[in-house]
């Protein structure tokens, strides 16, 4: 599935590509490839940052959705692009850390990408639609125990961060539930609100508009400390699951062939974008924290996440798609 959206346009840069190259930036339009359907957390943050970069670079920055396979279709596509900087990946925990540990993918998550910058780390929210009777973690536990294998949980796909959060919950609580995978948070949330599924551990970024509208209810969050945007929502650790932390994270990366100097130049500008008051407000509203910093910081972070999730998947015996 593909969907292209023009985030912003500046014809001046197209007329002066030499100026862009002299600044260490790519000539011509830049595409940010998102591995999930429009409307999900990854898509939302890509558009926020893409719009600002288009204004700053005076060129077109286009968000293009290549949804499916927990983001690995998009990651594989970007890994095989030229290193000219015209194609970036909105890197995600699924495609860069979880799915490669679950099943064979057509790229090497550790070697085929040039890190640019970490955009943010967010909690997942344990949410349900407004018609569910269990509206606390305690009540949900009782519901799952009374109806083993009958309570449905949606996710952005098999092997997604949301799926792994559900697996962690089932292991810790010693309960069984139905996992219903989708091609991204957008379609999953549509079904959750419509009552086709009951619960989800979804990204705070994607879930927040629906929680604010009252169509979805937040039962818990999955970082060890509450984020300011959800100061009244308990953590899973506070709800009887000590040490329970299952986050989602986002960043920008290019193909490994991208020159380090270009990645560092982009890094400088994206760090500036993330300090803009309106962008900071949107990041905070989505629960995104700890973003920014150097290309090296993002590279080290991704390597640590790859090791962490490979261990959890192995120890938990979690299986990916056949």
XYZ file of C-alpha atoms in Angstrom, residues 78-261:
184
model
C 14.845 2.427 2.182
C 17.801 0.114 2.808
C 18.067 -0.420 -0.957
C 17.850 3.263 -1.988
C 20.828 5.393 -3.088
C 22.721 7.225 -0.365
C 21.884 10.669 -1.776
C 19.694 11.661 1.151
C 16.530 11.943 -0.915
C 14.934 8.952 0.847
C 14.696 8.668 4.628
C 13.028 6.083 6.835
C 10.864 6.957 9.785
C 12.637 4.232 11.737
C 10.532 2.380 14.272
C 11.026 -0.150 17.033
C 9.134 -2.750 14.984
C 11.241 -2.667 11.831
C 14.567 -1.920 13.501
C 14.494 -4.054 16.660
C 11.561 -6.429 17.079
C 10.611 -8.018 13.758
C 14.191 -8.858 12.680
C 14.454 -10.923 15.887
C 11.163 -12.694 15.154
C 11.535 -13.699 11.528
C 13.692 -13.406 8.438
C 13.736 -9.960 6.812
C 15.476 -8.835 3.639
C 17.796 -6.345 5.320
C 20.244 -6.172 8.195
C 18.812 -3.798 10.794
C 22.258 -3.285 12.347
C 24.214 -2.646 9.136
C 21.932 -1.351 6.378
C 21.015 2.045 7.843
C 22.714 5.315 8.667
C 21.190 6.709 11.877
C 20.211 10.369 11.712
C 18.327 11.229 14.915
C 16.084 9.771 17.609
C 12.721 11.552 17.464
C 11.260 10.218 20.685
C 10.358 7.342 22.997
C 6.698 7.032 23.956
C 4.693 4.820 26.271
C 2.015 2.616 24.852
C -1.442 3.152 26.279
C -3.659 0.293 27.324
C -6.946 1.449 25.809
C -10.454 0.193 25.174
C -13.551 1.502 23.443
C -16.169 3.351 25.434
C -18.523 0.360 25.632
C -16.199 -1.997 27.522
C -17.155 -2.809 31.119
C -13.567 -3.394 32.322
C -12.041 0.067 32.702
C -9.157 -0.626 35.079
C -6.271 -3.064 34.801
C -7.692 -5.007 37.736
C -11.075 -5.326 36.049
C -9.417 -6.341 32.769
C -7.495 -9.082 34.557
C -10.742 -10.432 36.010
C -12.358 -10.273 32.563
C -9.497 -12.189 30.932
C -9.490 -14.823 33.675
C -13.247 -15.293 33.425
C -13.102 -15.518 29.603
C -9.806 -17.229 28.718
C -8.863 -16.727 25.082
C -11.944 -14.616 24.357
C -10.930 -10.998 25.045
C -9.599 -9.335 21.873
C -6.549 -7.063 21.622
C -5.661 -5.245 18.400
C -2.161 -4.258 17.324
C -0.375 -2.570 14.435
C 0.760 -6.003 13.226
C 2.265 -9.312 14.248
C 5.612 -8.599 15.865
C 4.764 -4.944 16.475
C 5.584 -3.125 19.705
C 1.891 -3.305 20.597
C 1.866 -7.059 20.007
C 4.936 -7.516 22.206
C 3.324 -5.407 24.950
C 0.332 -7.759 24.849
C 2.648 -10.792 25.023
C 4.403 -9.284 28.050
C 1.026 -8.663 29.683
C -0.203 -12.219 29.061
C 3.039 -13.717 30.404
C 3.039 -11.522 33.498
C -0.676 -11.934 34.221
C -0.789 -15.626 33.214
C -3.839 -15.050 31.020
C -4.720 -15.745 27.390
C -6.318 -13.292 24.959
C -6.960 -13.005 21.220
C -4.369 -11.047 19.229
C -5.839 -9.283 16.171
C -3.100 -7.787 13.948
C -3.650 -4.876 11.533
C -1.506 -2.979 9.019
C -0.908 -0.065 11.353
C -2.570 1.759 14.230
C -4.946 3.747 12.009
C -7.142 0.849 10.849
C -6.818 -0.887 14.214
C -8.158 2.176 16.033
C -11.065 2.411 13.602
C -12.088 -1.133 14.509
C -11.527 -0.585 18.225
C -13.732 2.509 18.270
C -16.308 0.692 16.157
C -16.462 -2.171 18.663
C -14.969 -4.869 16.419
C -12.138 -5.371 18.936
C -12.049 -4.565 22.623
C -8.576 -3.522 23.811
C -5.128 -2.543 22.602
C -1.701 -1.513 23.816
C -1.395 1.264 21.257
C 1.056 4.111 20.806
C 0.250 7.188 22.819
C 0.753 9.278 19.676
C -1.968 7.491 17.730
C -4.357 6.898 20.633
C -4.380 10.395 22.133
C -6.846 12.071 19.701
C -9.359 9.294 20.350
C -8.830 9.401 24.110
C -9.360 13.163 24.068
C -12.569 12.744 22.061
C -13.856 10.177 24.555
C -14.154 7.423 21.951
C -11.318 5.481 23.576
C -10.492 5.137 27.268
C -6.962 4.951 28.715
C -6.548 2.338 31.455
C -2.760 2.427 31.901
C 0.535 3.516 30.333
C 3.667 1.450 29.810
C 6.702 3.492 30.851
C 7.915 3.152 34.416
C 7.072 6.780 35.163
C 3.920 8.637 34.160
C 4.350 11.118 31.328
C 3.015 14.652 31.944
C 0.407 14.362 29.179
C -1.245 11.509 31.110
C -0.504 12.454 34.687
C -3.791 10.906 35.883
C -3.333 7.553 34.138
C -1.451 4.921 36.187
C 1.487 2.964 34.837
C 1.322 -0.792 34.448
C 3.914 -0.946 37.234
C 1.534 0.959 39.520
C -1.282 -1.368 38.465
C 0.318 -4.519 39.808
C 3.041 -5.266 37.230
C 6.397 -4.145 38.674
C 9.046 -3.388 36.060
C 6.565 -3.521 33.164
C 7.934 -1.238 30.448
C 7.043 -1.587 26.765
C 7.705 1.545 24.745
C 7.450 2.611 21.141
C 10.155 4.758 19.588
C 10.713 6.661 16.387
C 13.703 8.132 14.594
C 14.989 9.130 11.190
C 17.541 7.061 9.298
C 18.863 6.776 5.771
C 20.429 3.962 3.781
C 23.859 2.887 5.012
C 25.335 4.447 1.854
C 24.351 7.944 3.026
C 27.508 9.950 3.884
C 27.981 10.496 7.600
C 28.543 14.218 6.964
